[in-house]
Amino acid sequence: MSGRMTRGTAAVVLTAVLGAGAGGCSDDGGGVSGAASKAASVGAEVTAAASSVASRGAEALASASAEARRKLDSVKGGVDARDDVKLGKPATDGDGRTTVPVTARNTADGKKSFAVQVDFLDGDGNLLDTVLVTVRDVAAGASGEATARSTHPLSGNVQVRVATALRY
């Protein structure tokens, strides 16, 4: 994510510098050096804004990850069930959030519930978001369904994976 943010910031700064150079022959008295100074100032503001957005995104992701971990840690007697959980195809809902169907197959002898952590990834495999969904009271030998929904709108080619799945 930061790689794209950096490239985007560089493109904006480069555009600002080139635009300032082209406008350096104006009658405002600033000349090329004044325009370059303005471009540098704009570049610094864009870089600061991009860093702020990246920081807020990183904080939100850290918060979502911590919350998922906290909830998973509260599951008593859970066993790894990643092989029993399948994800459908990601889609975008009316709020711009990514959703994905979650199906959990109960291979145990009695009724069980599942806690499933779903990671949302960009095309390069970078983590964009993570959520925890619960599939409750699935009968022995049956499957239950839920829908995982990102905590905020995601863009681009979003991929999904089961990060953790506990049957309890």
XYZ file of C-alpha atoms in Angstrom:
168
model
C 0.000 0.000 0.000
C 2.746 2.453 0.907
C 4.501 1.692 -2.385
C 1.482 2.921 -4.307
C 1.103 5.887 -1.977
C 4.759 6.833 -2.579
C 4.441 6.492 -6.358
C 1.240 8.553 -6.266
C 2.900 11.201 -4.127
C 5.886 11.286 -6.477
C 3.578 11.724 -9.460
C 1.778 14.635 -7.782
C 5.061 16.274 -6.762
C 6.535 15.762 -10.246
C 3.400 17.255 -11.809
C 3.596 20.212 -9.436
C 7.278 20.784 -10.225
C 6.778 20.493 -13.985
C 3.713 22.731 -13.832
C 5.645 25.294 -11.814
C 8.519 25.211 -14.284
C 6.169 25.812 -17.180
C 4.550 28.706 -15.348
C 7.898 30.187 -14.288
C 7.839 32.758 -17.058
C 4.830 34.603 -15.677
C 4.651 38.290 -14.791
C 4.081 37.675 -11.070
C 7.681 38.490 -10.256
C 8.309 35.095 -8.710
C 10.041 33.698 -11.754
C 11.240 30.136 -11.951
C 12.691 30.083 -8.432
C 9.422 31.350 -6.930
C 7.467 28.742 -8.851
C 9.906 26.020 -7.818
C 9.591 27.139 -4.211
C 5.804 26.958 -4.458
C 6.064 23.510 -6.048
C 8.352 22.308 -3.267
C 5.872 23.638 -0.717
C 2.988 21.882 -2.462
C 5.089 18.711 -2.668
C 5.775 18.852 1.072
C 2.056 19.351 1.803
C 1.112 16.432 -0.451
C 3.742 14.221 1.166
C 2.499 15.191 4.647
C -1.107 14.519 3.633
C -0.181 11.154 2.108
C 1.737 10.219 5.266
C -1.259 11.213 7.375
C -3.615 9.072 5.277
C -1.189 6.149 5.379
C -0.815 6.564 9.129
C -4.596 6.578 9.673
C -4.918 3.524 7.430
C -2.172 1.712 9.314
C -3.791 2.626 12.637
C -7.192 1.359 11.462
C -5.644 -1.885 10.222
C -3.725 -2.352 13.473
C -6.921 -1.719 15.427
C -8.936 -4.208 13.334
C -6.166 -6.811 13.654
C -5.954 -6.322 17.415
C -9.728 -6.627 17.784
C -9.808 -9.836 15.713
C -6.932 -11.273 17.777
C -8.667 -10.319 21.041
C -11.865 -12.047 19.987
C -10.024 -15.145 18.760
C -8.092 -15.329 22.025
C -11.402 -15.334 23.935
C -12.556 -18.537 22.180
C -12.254 -21.400 24.672
C -11.519 -24.899 23.429
C -11.236 -23.904 19.782
C -9.520 -26.159 17.272
C -7.984 -25.172 13.935
C -10.672 -25.455 11.262
C -9.136 -23.604 8.311
C -9.574 -26.655 6.085
C -13.309 -26.653 6.852
C -13.881 -23.011 5.854
C -14.301 -21.779 2.287
C -14.646 -18.235 1.001
C -16.741 -17.219 -1.974
C -16.037 -14.508 -4.509
C -15.517 -10.978 -3.133
C -18.073 -8.351 -4.133
C -18.686 -4.680 -3.361
C -21.833 -3.684 -1.485
C -23.793 -0.431 -1.798
C -21.529 1.300 0.754
C -18.383 0.456 -1.221
C -17.282 -2.185 1.282
C -15.993 -5.543 0.159
C -18.072 -8.553 1.173
C -17.371 -12.254 0.845
C -19.513 -15.303 1.656
C -18.036 -17.598 4.325
C -19.050 -21.262 4.483
C -18.018 -23.437 7.439
C -18.441 -27.226 7.293
C -18.829 -28.943 10.657
C -16.970 -32.270 10.630
C -17.428 -32.780 14.377
C -19.918 -35.133 16.037
C -21.997 -32.367 17.631
C -23.230 -28.832 16.992
C -20.336 -26.341 16.767
C -19.678 -22.667 16.037
C -16.828 -21.139 14.054
C -14.795 -17.958 14.506
C -13.259 -17.024 11.145
C -10.735 -14.247 10.563
C -10.906 -13.084 6.936
C -8.071 -10.999 5.473
C -8.680 -8.624 2.560
C -5.571 -8.208 0.380
C -4.550 -6.070 -2.562
C -3.258 -7.587 -5.806
C 0.290 -7.686 -4.413
C -0.768 -9.606 -1.309
C -0.587 -6.625 1.051
C -3.089 -6.655 3.902
C -5.814 -4.015 3.458
C -8.262 -5.047 6.170
C -9.175 -7.944 8.441
C -12.478 -8.913 10.047
C -13.776 -11.662 12.270
C -17.088 -13.384 11.565
C -18.913 -16.026 13.542
C -20.831 -18.909 12.027
C -23.025 -20.091 14.897
C -24.557 -23.411 15.827
C -23.714 -25.525 12.788
C -25.180 -29.016 13.119
C -22.876 -32.050 12.930
C -22.150 -32.892 9.300
C -23.785 -29.665 8.055
C -22.506 -26.332 6.769
C -23.279 -22.833 7.992
C -22.874 -19.501 6.276
C -22.006 -15.922 7.146
C -20.772 -12.859 5.283
C -17.488 -11.089 6.002
C -17.619 -7.327 5.328
C -14.613 -5.010 5.250
C -14.514 -2.257 7.861
C -14.119 0.432 5.194
C -14.357 0.778 1.395
C -11.575 -1.020 -0.480
C -10.566 -0.439 -4.069
C -8.735 -2.336 -6.746
C -8.498 -6.082 -7.192
C -9.318 -7.250 -3.648
C -8.392 -10.820 -2.766
C -9.483 -12.691 0.370
C -8.032 -15.443 2.520
C -8.899 -17.309 5.695
C -6.270 -16.135 8.169
C -7.585 -18.161 11.103
C -10.593 -20.379 11.668
C -11.506 -21.933 14.985
C -14.242 -24.481 15.574
C -15.606 -24.486 19.120
